[in-house]
Coordinates of C-alpha atoms in Angstrom, one line a residue:
M264 CA 109.1 67.5 70.2
D265 CA 111.8 67.9 72.8
K266 CA 110.9 65.7 75.8
K267 CA 111.4 68.6 78.3
I268 CA 109.1 70.9 76.3
Q269 CA 106.5 68.2 76.2
D270 CA 106.7 67.6 79.9
A271 CA 106.3 71.4 80.6
Q272 CA 103.3 71.5 78.3
E273 CA 101.6 68.7 80.1
K274 CA 102.2 70.3 83.4
F275 CA 100.9 73.7 82.1
E276 CA 97.8 72.0 80.7
A277 CA 97.0 70.5 84.2
L278 CA 97.4 73.9 85.8
L279 CA 95.0 75.4 83.2
C280 CA 92.4 72.8 83.9
S281 CA 92.6 73.3 87.7
Q282 CA 92.2 77.0 87.3
L283 CA 89.2 76.7 85.0
E284 CA 87.6 74.4 87.5
R285 CA 88.3 77.0 90.3
V286 CA 86.5 79.6 88.2
Q287 CA 83.4 77.5 88.0
R288 CA 83.5 76.9 91.8
M289 CA 83.7 80.7 92.3
K290 CA 80.7 81.3 90.1
A291 CA 78.7 78.7 92.0
Q292 CA 79.2 80.4 95.4
K293 CA 76.3 81.9 97.2
D294 CA 76.1 85.3 99.0
F295 CA 78.1 86.3 102.1
I296 CA 77.1 84.5 105.3
D297 CA 74.9 86.5 107.8
Y298 CA 76.6 86.0 111.2
K299 CA 73.7 87.6 113.1
A300 CA 71.3 84.8 111.7
L301 CA 73.4 82.1 113.3
D302 CA 72.3 80.3 116.4
K303 CA 75.9 80.2 117.5
L304 CA 79.0 81.8 116.0
I305 CA 82.1 79.7 116.3
I306 CA 85.5 81.5 116.5
G307 CA 88.4 79.1 115.9
V308 CA 91.7 80.1 117.6
C309 CA 94.7 78.6 115.8
G310 CA 98.0 79.5 117.4
G311 CA 100.4 78.5 114.6
D312 CA 104.0 78.2 115.7
G313 CA 106.9 80.3 116.9
I314 CA 105.5 83.2 118.9
G315 CA 102.1 82.6 117.4
P316 CA 100.5 80.7 120.4
V317 CA 101.7 83.5 122.8
I318 CA 100.2 86.5 120.9
T319 CA 97.2 84.6 119.7
G320 CA 96.4 83.4 123.2
E321 CA 96.6 87.0 124.4
A322 CA 94.2 88.2 121.7
R323 CA 91.8 85.5 122.6
R324 CA 91.9 86.6 126.2
V325 CA 91.0 90.1 125.2
L326 CA 88.2 88.9 122.8
E327 CA 86.7 86.7 125.5
Y328 CA 86.7 89.7 127.8
L329 CA 84.9 91.8 125.3
L330 CA 82.4 89.1 124.2
H331 CA 81.8 87.7 127.7
E332 CA 78.0 88.2 127.6
Q333 CA 77.7 86.6 124.2
V334 CA 79.7 83.6 125.3
Q335 CA 77.6 83.3 128.5
A336 CA 74.5 83.4 126.4
G337 CA 75.7 80.6 124.1
K338 CA 75.8 82.9 121.1
V339 CA 79.6 82.7 120.7
E340 CA 81.9 79.8 121.2
F341 CA 85.8 79.9 121.1
R342 CA 87.3 76.7 119.8
T343 CA 91.0 75.8 120.0
I344 CA 92.6 74.4 116.9
D345 CA 96.0 72.8 117.3
G346 CA 98.2 71.1 114.7
L347 CA 99.3 74.0 112.4
T348 CA 102.8 73.9 113.7
I349 CA 105.7 73.5 111.2
E350 CA 106.7 70.3 112.9
N351 CA 103.2 68.7 112.3
R352 CA 102.9 70.1 108.8
A353 CA 106.3 68.8 107.8
A354 CA 105.6 65.4 109.3
Q355 CA 102.5 65.1 107.2
Q356 CA 104.0 66.8 104.1
K357 CA 101.0 69.1 103.9
A358 CA 100.6 72.9 104.2
I359 CA 97.5 72.1 106.3
P360 CA 97.0 68.6 107.6
D361 CA 93.6 67.1 106.7
D362 CA 92.3 66.9 110.3
V363 CA 93.2 70.5 110.9
L364 CA 91.5 71.7 107.8
E365 CA 88.3 69.9 108.8
E366 CA 88.4 71.7 112.2
L367 CA 89.0 75.0 110.5
K368 CA 86.0 74.4 108.2
S369 CA 83.8 73.7 111.3
C370 CA 84.3 77.3 112.4
H371 CA 82.8 80.6 111.0
V372 CA 85.7 82.9 111.7
I373 CA 89.3 82.1 112.6
L374 CA 91.9 84.0 114.7
K375 CA 95.2 82.7 113.4
G376 CA 98.7 83.1 114.7
P377 CA 101.8 83.3 112.4
T378 CA 103.1 80.1 110.8
T379 CA 106.6 79.2 109.5
T380 CA 106.9 78.9 105.7
P381 CA 110.0 76.8 104.7
R382 CA 112.6 78.5 102.5
A383 CA 115.5 77.1 100.5
G384 CA 118.2 76.0 103.0
D385 CA 115.7 75.4 105.9
P386 CA 115.6 72.0 107.5
W387 CA 112.0 71.6 106.5
P388 CA 110.5 70.1 103.3
N389 CA 109.3 72.4 100.5
I390 CA 105.6 72.6 101.6
E391 CA 103.3 75.4 100.6
S392 CA 102.6 78.3 102.9
A393 CA 99.9 77.5 105.3
N394 CA 98.5 81.0 104.7
V395 CA 98.3 80.6 101.0
A396 CA 96.8 77.1 101.4
M397 CA 94.2 78.4 103.8
R398 CA 93.2 81.3 101.6
K399 CA 92.7 78.8 98.7
E400 CA 90.9 76.1 100.7
L401 CA 88.5 78.5 102.3
D402 CA 88.4 80.9 99.3
L403 CA 89.5 83.9 101.4
F404 CA 89.8 86.1 98.4
C405 CA 90.1 89.5 100.1
N406 CA 93.0 90.5 102.3
M407 CA 92.0 93.8 103.9
R408 CA 94.7 95.8 105.8
P409 CA 94.0 99.2 107.3
V410 CA 96.8 101.6 108.2
K411 CA 96.1 104.8 110.1
V412 CA 98.5 107.5 111.4
P413 CA 96.3 110.6 112.0
E414 CA 99.2 113.0 112.7
E415 CA 100.7 112.1 109.3
G416 CA 97.4 112.4 107.4
I417 CA 97.4 108.7 106.7
D418 CA 94.1 106.9 106.5
W419 CA 94.6 104.0 104.1
T420 CA 92.7 100.7 103.6
F421 CA 94.2 98.1 101.2
F422 CA 92.2 95.5 99.4
R423 CA 94.6 92.9 98.2
E424 CA 93.4 90.1 96.0
N425 CA 94.3 87.0 98.0
T426 CA 93.9 83.9 95.9
E427 CA 95.2 84.7 92.4
G428 CA 98.1 86.7 90.8
S429 CA 101.7 85.4 91.3
Y430 CA 100.7 83.3 94.4
A431 CA 97.9 81.2 92.8
V432 CA 100.2 78.5 91.7
G433 CA 103.4 79.7 93.3
S434 CA 104.7 76.3 94.2
Q435 CA 103.7 74.7 90.8
G436 CA 106.0 76.4 88.4
V437 CA 107.9 74.6 85.7
Q438 CA 111.6 73.8 85.9
V439 CA 112.0 73.2 82.1
D440 CA 115.7 72.3 82.4
D441 CA 118.8 73.5 84.3
E442 CA 118.8 76.8 82.4
L443 CA 115.1 77.8 82.5
A444 CA 112.4 78.0 85.1
I445 CA 108.9 79.5 84.6
D446 CA 106.2 80.6 87.1
F447 CA 102.7 81.7 86.3
V448 CA 100.4 84.7 87.1
V449 CA 96.6 84.0 87.2
T450 CA 93.9 86.7 86.8
T451 CA 90.2 85.8 86.4
T452 CA 87.2 87.9 85.7
E453 CA 85.3 86.5 88.7
G454 CA 88.3 86.9 91.1
T455 CA 89.0 90.5 90.0
E456 CA 85.4 91.7 90.0
R457 CA 84.6 90.5 93.5
I458 CA 87.7 92.1 95.1
A459 CA 87.0 95.3 93.2
R460 CA 83.4 95.4 94.4
L461 CA 84.4 94.8 98.0
A462 CA 86.8 97.8 97.8
Y463 CA 84.2 100.1 96.3
D464 CA 81.5 99.0 98.6
Y465 CA 83.8 99.6 101.6
A466 CA 84.6 103.1 100.2
R467 CA 80.9 103.9 99.8
R468 CA 79.9 102.7 103.3
N469 CA 82.8 104.5 105.0
H470 CA 82.5 107.7 103.0
K471 CA 85.9 107.3 101.3
D472 CA 86.1 109.4 98.2
R473 CA 88.9 107.7 96.3
V474 CA 89.9 104.2 95.1
S475 CA 93.3 103.7 93.6
I476 CA 93.9 100.7 91.4
V477 CA 97.5 99.5 91.5
T478 CA 99.1 97.3 88.8
K479 CA 102.1 97.2 86.4
A480 CA 99.8 97.0 83.4
N481 CA 102.2 98.9 81.1
V482 CA 104.5 95.9 81.3
V483 CA 102.5 92.9 82.5
K484 CA 99.9 93.6 79.9
T485 CA 97.7 90.5 79.9
T486 CA 97.0 89.8 83.5
D487 CA 97.6 93.2 85.1
G488 CA 95.9 94.8 82.1
K489 CA 92.8 92.6 82.7
F490 CA 92.8 93.5 86.4
L491 CA 93.0 97.2 85.7
K492 CA 90.3 97.2 83.1
L493 CA 87.8 95.1 85.2
C494 CA 88.4 97.3 88.3
Q495 CA 87.8 100.5 86.2
E496 CA 84.5 99.0 84.9
I497 CA 83.4 98.3 88.5
G498 CA 84.4 101.8 89.5
K499 CA 82.0 103.3 86.9
Q500 CA 79.1 101.9 89.1
Y501 CA 80.2 104.2 91.9
P502 CA 80.1 107.7 90.3
E503 CA 80.5 109.5 93.6
I504 CA 84.0 107.9 94.1
T505 CA 87.0 109.1 92.2
T506 CA 89.0 106.2 90.6
D507 CA 92.6 106.6 89.7
D508 CA 95.3 104.0 88.8
W509 CA 99.0 103.8 89.7
Y510 CA 101.9 101.6 88.7
I511 CA 103.3 99.7 91.7
D512 CA 106.8 101.2 91.4
I513 CA 105.7 104.9 91.4
L514 CA 103.1 104.2 94.1
T515 CA 105.8 102.8 96.3
A516 CA 107.6 106.1 96.0
K517 CA 104.5 108.3 96.5
L518 CA 103.6 106.6 99.8
I519 CA 106.7 108.2 101.3
D520 CA 105.9 111.6 99.7
Q521 CA 104.5 113.6 102.6
K522 CA 102.2 115.7 100.5
R523 CA 100.9 113.1 98.0
R524 CA 100.3 110.3 100.5
R525 CA 97.6 112.3 102.2
D526 CA 95.5 112.0 99.0
F527 CA 95.1 108.2 99.1
R528 CA 92.2 106.4 100.8
V529 CA 91.4 102.9 99.4
F530 CA 93.6 100.7 97.3
V531 CA 92.7 97.6 95.3
L532 CA 95.6 95.6 93.9
P533 CA 96.8 92.1 92.9
N534 CA 98.3 89.6 95.3
L535 CA 102.0 90.1 95.1
Y536 CA 101.9 94.0 94.9
G537 CA 99.5 94.0 97.9
D538 CA 101.8 91.8 99.9
I539 CA 104.8 94.1 99.4
I540 CA 103.1 97.5 99.7
T541 CA 101.1 96.7 102.8
D542 CA 104.4 95.9 104.7
E543 CA 105.8 99.2 103.6
A544 CA 102.6 101.0 104.7
A545 CA 102.7 99.2 108.1
E546 CA 106.0 100.8 108.8
F547 CA 104.3 104.3 109.0
Q548 CA 102.1 102.9 111.7
G549 CA 105.0 101.5 113.8
G550 CA 106.0 98.3 111.9
V551 CA 104.5 95.1 110.9
G552 CA 104.2 94.1 114.6
T553 CA 101.5 96.8 114.9
A554 CA 99.3 95.7 111.9
G555 CA 96.6 93.1 111.6
S556 CA 94.7 91.9 108.6
A557 CA 91.4 90.4 107.6
N558 CA 91.1 87.6 105.1
I559 CA 87.5 87.5 103.9
G560 CA 85.5 85.1 101.8
K561 CA 81.8 84.5 101.4
R562 CA 81.6 81.6 103.9
Y563 CA 84.7 82.0 106.0
A564 CA 86.9 84.7 107.4
M565 CA 90.4 84.6 108.9
F566 CA 92.1 87.3 111.0
E567 CA 95.9 87.4 111.5
A568 CA 99.0 89.4 112.1
I569 CA 101.0 90.3 109.0
H570 CA 104.4 89.4 110.5
G571 CA 106.2 86.1 110.8
S572 CA 106.5 83.5 113.6
A573 CA 109.9 84.8 115.0
P574 CA 111.4 81.4 115.8
R575 CA 114.6 83.2 117.1
M576 CA 112.6 84.8 119.9
V577 CA 111.4 81.3 121.0
A578 CA 114.9 79.9 120.7
E579 CA 116.3 82.7 122.9
G580 CA 113.6 82.2 125.5
R581 CA 111.9 85.6 124.8
A582 CA 108.5 84.5 123.5
Q583 CA 106.7 85.9 126.5
Y584 CA 107.9 89.3 125.5
A585 CA 106.3 89.2 122.0
D586 CA 104.2 92.1 120.9
P587 CA 100.5 91.2 120.8
C588 CA 99.5 94.4 119.0
S589 CA 99.3 92.9 115.6
M590 CA 96.9 90.2 116.8
L591 CA 94.9 92.7 118.8
R592 CA 94.5 94.9 115.7
A593 CA 93.4 91.8 113.8
S594 CA 90.9 91.3 116.6
V595 CA 89.4 94.7 115.9
L596 CA 88.8 93.6 112.3
L597 CA 87.3 90.3 113.5
L598 CA 84.8 92.1 115.9
S599 CA 83.8 94.5 113.2
H600 CA 83.3 91.7 110.6
I601 CA 81.0 89.7 112.9
G602 CA 78.9 92.8 113.6
E603 CA 80.2 93.6 117.1
Q604 CA 81.0 97.2 116.0
T605 CA 80.8 98.7 119.5
A606 CA 83.3 96.2 120.9
A607 CA 85.5 96.8 117.9
E608 CA 85.6 100.5 118.4
R609 CA 86.3 100.1 122.1
L610 CA 89.3 97.8 121.4
E611 CA 90.6 100.1 118.6
R612 CA 90.4 103.2 120.9
A613 CA 92.1 101.3 123.7
L614 CA 94.9 100.3 121.4
D615 CA 95.4 103.8 120.2
I616 CA 95.7 105.0 123.8
C617 CA 98.1 102.2 124.9
M618 CA 100.3 102.3 121.8
Y619 CA 100.4 106.0 120.8
E620 CA 99.0 108.3 123.6
E621 CA 99.6 107.1 127.1
K622 CA 102.3 104.5 126.4
K623 CA 102.5 103.5 130.0
L624 CA 104.0 100.2 129.0
K625 CA 106.8 99.6 126.5
I626 CA 107.2 96.4 124.4
T627 CA 110.8 95.7 123.4
G628 CA 110.7 92.0 122.7
R629 CA 113.1 91.5 125.7
D630 CA 113.0 91.8 129.5
T631 CA 113.7 95.5 129.1
G632 CA 110.0 95.9 128.4
C633 CA 106.7 94.4 129.4
T634 CA 105.4 90.9 128.7
C635 CA 102.7 90.1 126.2
K636 CA 100.3 89.3 129.1
Q637 CA 101.1 92.6 130.9
F638 CA 100.3 94.5 127.8
G639 CA 97.0 92.6 127.4
D640 CA 96.1 93.5 130.9
Y641 CA 96.9 97.2 130.1
V642 CA 94.6 97.1 127.1
M643 CA 91.7 95.6 129.1
Q644 CA 92.2 98.1 131.9
T645 CA 92.0 100.8 129.4
I646 CA 88.8 99.4 127.9
E647 CA 87.3 99.5 131.4
R648 CA 88.0 103.3 131.5
L649 CA 86.3 104.1 128.2

């Protein structure tokens, strides 16, 4: 056998073994954590890098304002977690340094700022995305992203599978030789069924009448085909909800169809498609700077913006003008997830007023607009008026 083929086979065998072990770990997991049963809920605040510390710090300030009574009563603790900067990660050659990971695991929920992921040509080593690593280490299998634009009839919630698909072993592909490189897509029964059930449970609880399954199962027949079939089987357990399925390419087109896009409610989709389509969807709401996301597992949950770390803003001395709305939207999801629904609704309503209705302050990313802190003050003043 050709040596290069044998090497590729050995690497593929190791990947298969690691994924089969992951399946067993998933099956062994217990039910979701009950936050209300905790003596103290620990919220880790991890600023990341670039503009991350600025916008994450502002979101923390607003959360501390909303949860002041719980903090005073010792029921909630905010814990600062440093060390997830690109400089520290590169120095230790790890997506998440070991000491940082241990600190993250000591928390129940995490508010996380953007982090830099090295690309070809960057001055950093080829380390894995901190986001991808965190989702795998904490088994944050569900990425939930809401997009709402009432005047356009848009009320969408995306449930993106977060730990499998094209990203599961995205940094572990095989360079067979100079002419051939191969990456892998991973779909498991356990991983698909749990994301599908979360999507349908959410639809039922929130009186959403449609769940749309998104794949490319007509071409990617094995993995996407499995995802589609398993989601359809889960859907049969929710007879009051209409299930339909779409190929990712035509769905991308239909989201800009002003008539058809009003029909969509809840989406469930594999990792890569979810990453792409939620960025498109966020543009309807005002761009990725306005959108937050939840990364949910049974034991941990992490809440973040869906945009990058904007190192250019820092280099140009404009970090203080960064838009905190993405992190504030993520904070709404955090509050709702830990059972603070009233606080979540107050913050969401205040953001709608500040971003879309009154718009007394404008964020431009430069000194032509307000600073991050000024906008945070505006949001808290608006909450006071509600």
